[in-house]
Amino acid sequence: MSAPGSVELDRRPILSAGLLLGVGMGGFLDGIVFHQILQLHNMLSAVRPPTSVVNIEINMFWDGLFHAFTWATTALGLAVLWRAGGRADVAWSGRTFVGALAMGWGLFNLVEGVVDHHLLGVHHVVEGPGHLPWDLAFLGSGVVLLILGFVLARSGRRDATPRASA
Amino acid sequence: MRFAAICDAGPRETVRVGTAWILLRRSRCHGMKRLRRIATAAALLAATAAPAGACPVCSRPAGKAVRAGILDGRFAVNLLAAALPFGVCLGVAAAVHFGPVGSGKGRGDS
């Protein structure tokens, strides 16, 4: 029950928006920095090494699809955040939002690392015989980001400023 | 031509202004010529490179090979590799968004 004169504030929209945007930010960082700028790997570089024009083009297609999914996730996160901004019962907490962003990024690193690097083996962070330490470091970064994000979001659980008065 | 006018104007005006200006003017003149040559070469290169046609929707042999490589027997696995991480993350975000209210609530003054 709420005390008289108080209103129950919902943190879930900020958490889910931050999670989705964090996943998008992590995906874009992976795609832009690792795939394109440093060119350490591509989407299928473990099964189709980019050593010919055809293989480079095939990898470029799958990299593009990866970026398309990243874009869609980011757009969805923006939509959720926009809707949350219009609600008076949502706690507009910076710590909660930034914590959720970090958790989203960490979640992406963890899930993408497990699925693509270890289960399906379509690529590794750094292609080559010594790829395991890099893949494990990628997973580790995901765990660290998840923990940091959780701690930060938890510290903002008592932030109680609704968007209307923020 | 604008390039020609700049290059022609340089030497006639240099006498009145000084040595430093002469050098600058000549350098600019040569730079414009070089720029025009580079632009022409780039245009020719772009015109001749385009028919390489290795894009997935190109009809040339390289394009067909790319298309075949994309739509090969591993297509479903590759699609899973690209989409599954986002699907899982979306599921987690949905669980938070539509999950139990109690865990996600704070309390504030109205």
PDB file of C-alpha atoms in Angstrom:
ATOM      1  CA  MET A   1       0.000   0.000   0.000  1.00  0.00           C
ATOM      2  CA  SER A   2       1.161   3.515  -0.730  1.00  0.00           C
ATOM      3  CA  ALA A   3       1.405   6.031   2.029  1.00  0.00           C
ATOM      4  CA  PRO A   4      -1.016   8.946   1.721  1.00  0.00           C
ATOM      5  CA  GLY A   5       0.493  11.727  -0.406  1.00  0.00           C
ATOM      6  CA  SER A   6       2.961   9.442  -2.163  1.00  0.00           C
ATOM      7  CA  VAL A   7       2.893   7.817  -5.572  1.00  0.00           C
ATOM      8  CA  GLU A   8       4.309   4.461  -6.652  1.00  0.00           C
ATOM      9  CA  LEU A   9       7.025   5.036  -9.254  1.00  0.00           C
ATOM     10  CA  ASP A  10       7.860   2.392 -11.838  1.00  0.00           C
ATOM     11  CA  ARG A  11      11.527   1.803 -12.728  1.00  0.00           C
ATOM     12  CA  ARG A  12      10.893  -0.952 -15.250  1.00  0.00           C
ATOM     13  CA  PRO A  13      10.539   1.244 -18.368  1.00  0.00           C
ATOM     14  CA  ILE A  14      13.843   3.011 -17.640  1.00  0.00           C
ATOM     15  CA  LEU A  15      15.543  -0.313 -16.967  1.00  0.00           C
ATOM     16  CA  SER A  16      14.240  -1.956 -20.142  1.00  0.00           C
ATOM     17  CA  ALA A  17      15.003   1.107 -22.295  1.00  0.00           C
ATOM     18  CA  GLY A  18      18.518   1.283 -20.867  1.00  0.00           C
ATOM     19  CA  LEU A  19      19.025  -2.444 -21.425  1.00  0.00           C
ATOM     20  CA  LEU A  20      17.964  -2.232 -25.081  1.00  0.00           C
ATOM     21  CA  LEU A  21      20.055   0.884 -25.738  1.00  0.00           C
ATOM     22  CA  GLY A  22      23.023  -0.722 -23.975  1.00  0.00           C
ATOM     23  CA  VAL A  23      22.695  -3.795 -26.191  1.00  0.00           C
ATOM     24  CA  GLY A  24      22.629  -1.459 -29.199  1.00  0.00           C
ATOM     25  CA  MET A  25      25.654   0.505 -28.015  1.00  0.00           C
ATOM     26  CA  GLY A  26      27.576  -2.728 -27.382  1.00  0.00           C
ATOM     27  CA  GLY A  27      26.593  -4.099 -30.770  1.00  0.00           C
ATOM     28  CA  PHE A  28      27.617  -0.942 -32.584  1.00  0.00           C
ATOM     29  CA  LEU A  29      30.940  -0.818 -30.717  1.00  0.00           C
ATOM     30  CA  ASP A  30      31.628  -4.424 -31.691  1.00  0.00           C
ATOM     31  CA  GLY A  31      30.649  -3.870 -35.310  1.00  0.00           C
ATOM     32  CA  ILE A  32      32.324  -0.511 -35.811  1.00  0.00           C
ATOM     33  CA  VAL A  33      35.525  -1.044 -33.818  1.00  0.00           C
ATOM     34  CA  PHE A  34      36.204  -4.793 -34.168  1.00  0.00           C
ATOM     35  CA  HIS A  35      34.644  -5.495 -37.581  1.00  0.00           C
ATOM     36  CA  GLN A  36      35.435  -2.299 -39.444  1.00  0.00           C
ATOM     37  CA  ILE A  37      38.134  -0.122 -37.862  1.00  0.00           C
ATOM     38  CA  LEU A  38      40.450  -2.788 -36.420  1.00  0.00           C
ATOM     39  CA  GLN A  39      39.144  -5.572 -38.719  1.00  0.00           C
ATOM     40  CA  LEU A  40      39.974  -8.210 -36.113  1.00  0.00           C
ATOM     41  CA  HIS A  41      37.057 -10.357 -37.229  1.00  0.00           C
ATOM     42  CA  ASN A  42      33.912 -10.405 -39.325  1.00  0.00           C
ATOM     43  CA  MET A  43      30.611 -12.145 -38.741  1.00  0.00           C
ATOM     44  CA  LEU A  44      31.714 -15.408 -40.412  1.00  0.00           C
ATOM     45  CA  SER A  45      35.475 -14.971 -40.400  1.00  0.00           C
ATOM     46  CA  ALA A  46      36.073 -18.324 -38.656  1.00  0.00           C
ATOM     47  CA  VAL A  47      34.188 -20.290 -41.325  1.00  0.00           C
ATOM     48  CA  ARG A  48      34.775 -17.983 -44.320  1.00  0.00           C
ATOM     49  CA  PRO A  49      38.143 -16.259 -43.814  1.00  0.00           C
ATOM     50  CA  PRO A  50      38.138 -12.898 -45.623  1.00  0.00           C
ATOM     51  CA  THR A  51      40.988 -13.840 -47.934  1.00  0.00           C
ATOM     52  CA  SER A  52      39.165 -13.401 -51.245  1.00  0.00           C
ATOM     53  CA  VAL A  53      36.862 -10.747 -52.655  1.00  0.00           C
ATOM     54  CA  VAL A  54      33.906 -13.152 -52.599  1.00  0.00           C
ATOM     55  CA  ASN A  55      34.470 -14.094 -48.943  1.00  0.00           C
ATOM     56  CA  ILE A  56      34.947 -10.445 -47.984  1.00  0.00           C
ATOM     57  CA  GLU A  57      31.646  -9.593 -49.683  1.00  0.00           C
ATOM     58  CA  ILE A  58      29.859 -12.493 -47.963  1.00  0.00           C
ATOM     59  CA  ASN A  59      31.189 -11.359 -44.591  1.00  0.00           C
ATOM     60  CA  MET A  60      30.159  -7.795 -45.433  1.00  0.00           C
ATOM     61  CA  PHE A  61      26.583  -8.998 -46.025  1.00  0.00           C
ATOM     62  CA  TRP A  62      26.407 -10.760 -42.649  1.00  0.00           C
ATOM     63  CA  ASP A  63      28.097  -7.816 -40.917  1.00  0.00           C
ATOM     64  CA  GLY A  64      25.374  -5.645 -42.446  1.00  0.00           C
ATOM     65  CA  LEU A  65      22.654  -7.926 -41.132  1.00  0.00           C
ATOM     66  CA  PHE A  66      24.272  -7.805 -37.692  1.00  0.00           C
ATOM     67  CA  HIS A  67      24.243  -3.994 -37.856  1.00  0.00           C
ATOM     68  CA  ALA A  68      20.607  -4.042 -38.985  1.00  0.00           C
ATOM     69  CA  PHE A  69      19.617  -6.034 -35.890  1.00  0.00           C
ATOM     70  CA  THR A  70      21.702  -3.659 -33.763  1.00  0.00           C
ATOM     71  CA  TRP A  71      19.925  -0.677 -35.304  1.00  0.00           C
ATOM     72  CA  ALA A  72      16.499  -2.234 -34.700  1.00  0.00           C
ATOM     73  CA  THR A  73      17.342  -2.908 -31.040  1.00  0.00           C
ATOM     74  CA  THR A  74      18.537   0.681 -30.586  1.00  0.00           C
ATOM     75  CA  ALA A  75      15.403   2.049 -32.246  1.00  0.00           C
ATOM     76  CA  LEU A  76      13.226  -0.075 -29.964  1.00  0.00           C
ATOM     77  CA  GLY A  77      15.159   1.193 -26.946  1.00  0.00           C
ATOM     78  CA  LEU A  78      14.582   4.785 -28.038  1.00  0.00           C
ATOM     79  CA  ALA A  79      10.860   4.100 -28.461  1.00  0.00           C
ATOM     80  CA  VAL A  80      10.614   2.586 -24.961  1.00  0.00           C
ATOM     81  CA  LEU A  81      12.551   5.542 -23.504  1.00  0.00           C
ATOM     82  CA  TRP A  82      10.303   8.016 -25.337  1.00  0.00           C
ATOM     83  CA  ARG A  83       7.173   6.354 -23.961  1.00  0.00           C
ATOM     84  CA  ALA A  84       8.686   6.288 -20.472  1.00  0.00           C
ATOM     85  CA  GLY A  85       9.378  10.007 -20.735  1.00  0.00           C
ATOM     86  CA  GLY A  86       5.699  10.664 -21.250  1.00  0.00           C
ATOM     87  CA  ARG A  87       4.624   8.846 -18.105  1.00  0.00           C
ATOM     88  CA  ALA A  88       4.289  10.612 -14.785  1.00  0.00           C
ATOM     89  CA  ASP A  89       4.715   7.386 -12.789  1.00  0.00           C
ATOM     90  CA  VAL A  90       8.204   6.552 -14.082  1.00  0.00           C
ATOM     91  CA  ALA A  91      11.195   7.316 -11.883  1.00  0.00           C
ATOM     92  CA  TRP A  92      13.526   9.441 -14.049  1.00  0.00           C
ATOM     93  CA  SER A  93      16.799   8.263 -12.556  1.00  0.00           C
ATOM     94  CA  GLY A  94      20.140   8.837 -14.250  1.00  0.00           C
ATOM     95  CA  ARG A  95      21.853   6.181 -12.142  1.00  0.00           C
ATOM     96  CA  THR A  96      19.203   3.625 -13.012  1.00  0.00           C
ATOM     97  CA  PHE A  97      19.413   4.474 -16.703  1.00  0.00           C
ATOM     98  CA  VAL A  98      23.228   4.461 -16.951  1.00  0.00           C
ATOM     99  CA  GLY A  99      23.341   1.277 -14.884  1.00  0.00           C
ATOM    100  CA  ALA A 100      20.880  -0.339 -17.268  1.00  0.00           C
ATOM    101  CA  LEU A 101      22.971   0.845 -20.232  1.00  0.00           C
ATOM    102  CA  ALA A 102      26.035  -0.865 -18.762  1.00  0.00           C
ATOM    103  CA  MET A 103      24.006  -3.996 -18.023  1.00  0.00           C
ATOM    104  CA  GLY A 104      22.736  -4.046 -21.616  1.00  0.00           C
ATOM    105  CA  TRP A 105      26.246  -3.736 -22.984  1.00  0.00           C
ATOM    106  CA  GLY A 106      27.486  -6.467 -20.660  1.00  0.00           C
ATOM    107  CA  LEU A 107      24.536  -8.693 -21.530  1.00  0.00           C
ATOM    108  CA  PHE A 108      25.312  -8.274 -25.219  1.00  0.00           C
ATOM    109  CA  ASN A 109      28.995  -9.170 -24.750  1.00  0.00           C
ATOM    110  CA  LEU A 110      28.067 -12.196 -22.675  1.00  0.00           C
ATOM    111  CA  VAL A 111      25.322 -13.556 -24.949  1.00  0.00           C
ATOM    112  CA  GLU A 112      27.062 -12.755 -28.226  1.00  0.00           C
ATOM    113  CA  GLY A 113      30.286 -14.214 -26.906  1.00  0.00           C
ATOM    114  CA  VAL A 114      28.657 -17.452 -25.773  1.00  0.00           C
ATOM    115  CA  VAL A 115      26.515 -17.902 -28.896  1.00  0.00           C
ATOM    116  CA  ASP A 116      28.832 -16.746 -31.706  1.00  0.00           C
ATOM    117  CA  HIS A 117      32.295 -17.371 -30.284  1.00  0.00           C
ATOM    118  CA  HIS A 118      31.764 -20.567 -28.330  1.00  0.00           C
ATOM    119  CA  LEU A 119      28.544 -22.373 -29.350  1.00  0.00           C
ATOM    120  CA  LEU A 120      28.364 -21.671 -33.099  1.00  0.00           C
ATOM    121  CA  GLY A 121      32.012 -20.702 -33.572  1.00  0.00           C
ATOM    122  CA  VAL A 122      31.311 -18.407 -36.533  1.00  0.00           C
ATOM    123  CA  HIS A 123      33.987 -15.951 -35.445  1.00  0.00           C
ATOM    124  CA  HIS A 124      36.348 -15.116 -32.613  1.00  0.00           C
ATOM    125  CA  VAL A 125      37.395 -11.747 -31.195  1.00  0.00           C
ATOM    126  CA  VAL A 126      40.852 -12.177 -32.720  1.00  0.00           C
ATOM    127  CA  GLU A 127      40.986 -14.842 -35.420  1.00  0.00           C
ATOM    128  CA  GLY A 128      43.856 -17.297 -35.233  1.00  0.00           C
ATOM    129  CA  PRO A 129      45.147 -20.189 -33.169  1.00  0.00           C
ATOM    130  CA  GLY A 130      45.370 -18.160 -29.954  1.00  0.00           C
ATOM    131  CA  HIS A 131      41.814 -16.876 -29.971  1.00  0.00           C
ATOM    132  CA  LEU A 132      40.632 -18.391 -26.664  1.00  0.00           C
ATOM    133  CA  PRO A 133      42.137 -15.789 -24.267  1.00  0.00           C
ATOM    134  CA  TRP A 134      40.581 -12.976 -26.307  1.00  0.00           C
ATOM    135  CA  ASP A 135      37.200 -14.703 -26.338  1.00  0.00           C
ATOM    136  CA  LEU A 136      37.362 -15.244 -22.581  1.00  0.00           C
ATOM    137  CA  ALA A 137      38.379 -11.605 -22.046  1.00  0.00           C
ATOM    138  CA  PHE A 138      35.325 -10.575 -24.074  1.00  0.00           C
ATOM    139  CA  LEU A 139      33.094 -12.699 -21.824  1.00  0.00           C
ATOM    140  CA  GLY A 140      34.858 -11.271 -18.780  1.00  0.00           C
ATOM    141  CA  SER A 141      34.169  -7.727 -19.933  1.00  0.00           C
ATOM    142  CA  GLY A 142      30.504  -8.684 -20.192  1.00  0.00           C
ATOM    143  CA  VAL A 143      30.417  -9.986 -16.629  1.00  0.00           C
ATOM    144  CA  VAL A 144      32.206  -6.890 -15.299  1.00  0.00           C
ATOM    145  CA  LEU A 145      29.833  -4.538 -17.128  1.00  0.00           C
ATOM    146  CA  LEU A 146      26.830  -6.500 -15.847  1.00  0.00           C
ATOM    147  CA  ILE A 147      28.027  -6.269 -12.241  1.00  0.00           C
ATOM    148  CA  LEU A 148      28.941  -2.566 -12.484  1.00  0.00           C
ATOM    149  CA  GLY A 149      25.629  -1.799 -14.155  1.00  0.00           C
ATOM    150  CA  PHE A 150      23.679  -3.754 -11.567  1.00  0.00           C
ATOM    151  CA  VAL A 151      25.403  -1.928  -8.697  1.00  0.00           C
ATOM    152  CA  LEU A 152      24.795   1.458 -10.330  1.00  0.00           C
ATOM    153  CA  ALA A 153      21.153   0.720 -11.146  1.00  0.00           C
ATOM    154  CA  ARG A 154      20.595  -0.589  -7.633  1.00  0.00           C
ATOM    155  CA  SER A 155      22.050   2.596  -6.160  1.00  0.00           C
ATOM    156  CA  GLY A 156      19.382   4.522  -8.030  1.00  0.00           C
ATOM    157  CA  ARG A 157      16.456   2.440  -6.791  1.00  0.00           C
ATOM    158  CA  ARG A 158      15.452   5.131  -4.331  1.00  0.00           C
ATOM    159  CA  ASP A 159      15.622   7.908  -6.923  1.00  0.00           C
ATOM    160  CA  ALA A 160      12.038   9.030  -7.029  1.00  0.00           C
ATOM    161  CA  THR A 161      11.818  11.981  -9.355  1.00  0.00           C
ATOM    162  CA  PRO A 162       9.042  11.476 -11.902  1.00  0.00           C
ATOM    163  CA  ARG A 163       9.729  12.607 -15.463  1.00  0.00           C
ATOM    164  CA  ALA A 164       7.088  15.330 -15.234  1.00  0.00           C
ATOM    165  CA  SER A 165       9.120  17.209 -12.611  1.00  0.00           C
ATOM    166  CA  ALA A 166      12.635  16.215 -13.732  1.00  0.00           C
TER     167      ALA A 166
ATOM    168  CA  MET B   1      37.956  27.865 -66.623  1.00  0.00           C
ATOM    169  CA  ARG B   2      38.369  28.771 -62.956  1.00  0.00           C
ATOM    170  CA  PHE B   3      41.531  26.689 -62.547  1.00  0.00           C
ATOM    171  CA  ALA B   4      43.147  28.307 -65.582  1.00  0.00           C
ATOM    172  CA  ALA B   5      42.274  31.798 -64.371  1.00  0.00           C
ATOM    173  CA  ILE B   6      43.912  31.206 -61.002  1.00  0.00           C
ATOM    174  CA  CYS B   7      47.017  29.757 -62.597  1.00  0.00           C
ATOM    175  CA  ASP B   8      47.280  32.558 -65.148  1.00  0.00           C
ATOM    176  CA  ALA B   9      46.710  35.312 -62.613  1.00  0.00           C
ATOM    177  CA  GLY B  10      49.570  34.150 -60.402  1.00  0.00           C
ATOM    178  CA  PRO B  11      52.709  35.108 -62.303  1.00  0.00           C
ATOM    179  CA  ARG B  12      51.388  38.560 -63.421  1.00  0.00           C
ATOM    180  CA  GLU B  13      50.609  39.679 -59.881  1.00  0.00           C
ATOM    181  CA  THR B  14      53.676  38.288 -58.188  1.00  0.00           C
ATOM    182  CA  VAL B  15      55.935  41.156 -59.227  1.00  0.00           C
ATOM    183  CA  ARG B  16      53.937  43.736 -57.305  1.00  0.00           C
ATOM    184  CA  VAL B  17      53.557  41.778 -54.026  1.00  0.00           C
ATOM    185  CA  GLY B  18      56.835  40.087 -53.291  1.00  0.00           C
ATOM    186  CA  THR B  19      58.777  36.868 -53.273  1.00  0.00           C
ATOM    187  CA  ALA B  20      56.818  35.127 -50.575  1.00  0.00           C
ATOM    188  CA  TRP B  21      53.611  35.785 -52.432  1.00  0.00           C
ATOM    189  CA  ILE B  22      55.133  34.514 -55.685  1.00  0.00           C
ATOM    190  CA  LEU B  23      55.948  31.181 -54.131  1.00  0.00           C
ATOM    191  CA  LEU B  24      52.477  30.847 -52.624  1.00  0.00           C
ATOM    192  CA  ARG B  25      50.802  31.694 -55.883  1.00  0.00           C
ATOM    193  CA  ARG B  26      52.894  29.254 -57.904  1.00  0.00           C
ATOM    194  CA  SER B  27      52.324  26.534 -55.356  1.00  0.00           C
ATOM    195  CA  ARG B  28      48.581  27.100 -55.528  1.00  0.00           C
ATOM    196  CA  CYS B  29      48.693  26.981 -59.311  1.00  0.00           C
ATOM    197  CA  HIS B  30      50.513  23.659 -59.317  1.00  0.00           C
ATOM    198  CA  GLY B  31      48.222  22.365 -56.590  1.00  0.00           C
ATOM    199  CA  MET B  32      45.139  23.089 -58.678  1.00  0.00           C
ATOM    200  CA  LYS B  33      46.579  21.278 -61.668  1.00  0.00           C
ATOM    201  CA  ARG B  34      47.481  18.324 -59.505  1.00  0.00           C
ATOM    202  CA  LEU B  35      44.051  18.329 -57.906  1.00  0.00           C
ATOM    203  CA  ARG B  36      42.411  18.310 -61.336  1.00  0.00           C
ATOM    204  CA  ARG B  37      44.580  15.366 -62.420  1.00  0.00           C
ATOM    205  CA  ILE B  38      43.748  13.437 -59.240  1.00  0.00           C
ATOM    206  CA  ALA B  39      40.033  14.144 -59.671  1.00  0.00           C
ATOM    207  CA  THR B  40      40.156  12.941 -63.284  1.00  0.00           C
ATOM    208  CA  ALA B  41      42.035   9.789 -62.276  1.00  0.00           C
ATOM    209  CA  ALA B  42      39.581   9.121 -59.450  1.00  0.00           C
ATOM    210  CA  ALA B  43      36.614   9.547 -61.805  1.00  0.00           C
ATOM    211  CA  LEU B  44      38.176   7.153 -64.320  1.00  0.00           C
ATOM    212  CA  LEU B  45      38.972   4.650 -61.571  1.00  0.00           C
ATOM    213  CA  ALA B  46      35.420   4.820 -60.206  1.00  0.00           C
ATOM    214  CA  ALA B  47      33.974   4.376 -63.688  1.00  0.00           C
ATOM    215  CA  THR B  48      36.126   1.331 -64.408  1.00  0.00           C
ATOM    216  CA  ALA B  49      35.911  -0.200 -60.913  1.00  0.00           C
ATOM    217  CA  ALA B  50      32.117  -0.225 -60.774  1.00  0.00           C
ATOM    218  CA  PRO B  51      31.714  -3.142 -63.216  1.00  0.00           C
ATOM    219  CA  ALA B  52      33.693  -5.410 -60.823  1.00  0.00           C
ATOM    220  CA  GLY B  53      30.178  -6.320 -59.648  1.00  0.00           C
ATOM    221  CA  ALA B  54      30.855  -8.470 -56.577  1.00  0.00           C
ATOM    222  CA  CYS B  55      27.799  -7.170 -54.734  1.00  0.00           C
ATOM    223  CA  PRO B  56      25.106  -9.669 -53.640  1.00  0.00           C
ATOM    224  CA  VAL B  57      22.618  -8.346 -56.199  1.00  0.00           C
ATOM    225  CA  CYS B  58      25.107  -7.970 -59.076  1.00  0.00           C
ATOM    226  CA  SER B  59      24.612 -10.280 -62.064  1.00  0.00           C
ATOM    227  CA  ARG B  60      28.306 -10.765 -62.832  1.00  0.00           C
ATOM    228  CA  PRO B  61      30.103 -14.018 -61.922  1.00  0.00           C
ATOM    229  CA  ALA B  62      31.586 -12.593 -58.717  1.00  0.00           C
ATOM    230  CA  GLY B  63      28.160 -11.340 -57.672  1.00  0.00           C
ATOM    231  CA  LYS B  64      26.643 -14.759 -58.356  1.00  0.00           C
ATOM    232  CA  ALA B  65      29.378 -16.379 -56.266  1.00  0.00           C
ATOM    233  CA  VAL B  66      28.639 -13.983 -53.390  1.00  0.00           C
ATOM    234  CA  ARG B  67      24.911 -14.740 -53.643  1.00  0.00           C
ATOM    235  CA  ALA B  68      25.601 -18.477 -53.645  1.00  0.00           C
ATOM    236  CA  GLY B  69      27.896 -18.064 -50.639  1.00  0.00           C
ATOM    237  CA  ILE B  70      25.206 -16.226 -48.695  1.00  0.00           C
ATOM    238  CA  LEU B  71      22.421 -18.670 -49.579  1.00  0.00           C
ATOM    239  CA  ASP B  72      24.483 -21.790 -48.969  1.00  0.00           C
ATOM    240  CA  GLY B  73      23.741 -24.738 -46.677  1.00  0.00           C
ATOM    241  CA  ARG B  74      24.839 -22.762 -43.613  1.00  0.00           C
ATOM    242  CA  PHE B  75      22.319 -19.970 -44.172  1.00  0.00           C
ATOM    243  CA  ALA B  76      20.111 -20.930 -41.202  1.00  0.00           C
ATOM    244  CA  VAL B  77      23.090 -21.247 -38.850  1.00  0.00           C
ATOM    245  CA  ASN B  78      24.516 -17.924 -40.008  1.00  0.00           C
ATOM    246  CA  LEU B  79      21.147 -16.220 -39.596  1.00  0.00           C
ATOM    247  CA  LEU B  80      20.916 -17.703 -36.105  1.00  0.00           C
ATOM    248  CA  ALA B  81      24.399 -16.397 -35.312  1.00  0.00           C
ATOM    249  CA  ALA B  82      23.429 -12.892 -36.382  1.00  0.00           C
ATOM    250  CA  ALA B  83      19.969 -12.803 -34.800  1.00  0.00           C
ATOM    251  CA  LEU B  84      20.038 -15.001 -31.692  1.00  0.00           C
ATOM    252  CA  PRO B  85      22.101 -12.676 -29.442  1.00  0.00           C
ATOM    253  CA  PHE B  86      19.626  -9.878 -30.085  1.00  0.00           C
ATOM    254  CA  GLY B  87      16.682 -12.229 -29.555  1.00  0.00           C
ATOM    255  CA  VAL B  88      18.013 -13.301 -26.177  1.00  0.00           C
ATOM    256  CA  CYS B  89      18.714  -9.706 -25.119  1.00  0.00           C
ATOM    257  CA  LEU B  90      15.252  -8.673 -26.306  1.00  0.00           C
ATOM    258  CA  GLY B  91      13.754 -11.450 -24.198  1.00  0.00           C
ATOM    259  CA  VAL B  92      15.621 -10.234 -21.105  1.00  0.00           C
ATOM    260  CA  ALA B  93      14.505  -6.627 -21.719  1.00  0.00           C
ATOM    261  CA  ALA B  94      10.910  -7.808 -22.208  1.00  0.00           C
ATOM    262  CA  ALA B  95      11.075  -9.800 -18.969  1.00  0.00           C
ATOM    263  CA  VAL B  96      12.203  -6.669 -17.127  1.00  0.00           C
ATOM    264  CA  HIS B  97       9.617  -4.463 -18.834  1.00  0.00           C
ATOM    265  CA  PHE B  98       6.633  -6.764 -18.315  1.00  0.00           C
ATOM    266  CA  GLY B  99       7.933  -8.523 -15.207  1.00  0.00           C
ATOM    267  CA  PRO B 100       6.804  -8.241 -11.586  1.00  0.00           C
ATOM    268  CA  VAL B 101       6.069  -4.671 -10.611  1.00  0.00           C
ATOM    269  CA  GLY B 102       7.447  -4.897  -7.087  1.00  0.00           C
ATOM    270  CA  SER B 103      11.082  -5.316  -8.072  1.00  0.00           C
ATOM    271  CA  GLY B 104      11.026  -2.285 -10.303  1.00  0.00           C
ATOM    272  CA  LYS B 105       9.225   0.213  -8.121  1.00  0.00           C
ATOM    273  CA  GLY B 106      10.422   3.164  -6.192  1.00  0.00           C
ATOM    274  CA  ARG B 107       8.353   5.579  -4.143  1.00  0.00           C
ATOM    275  CA  GLY B 108       8.155   9.290  -4.464  1.00  0.00           C
ATOM    276  CA  ASP B 109       6.124  12.221  -3.328  1.00  0.00           C
ATOM    277  CA  SER B 110       3.370  13.235  -5.656  1.00  0.00           C
TER     278      SER B 110
END
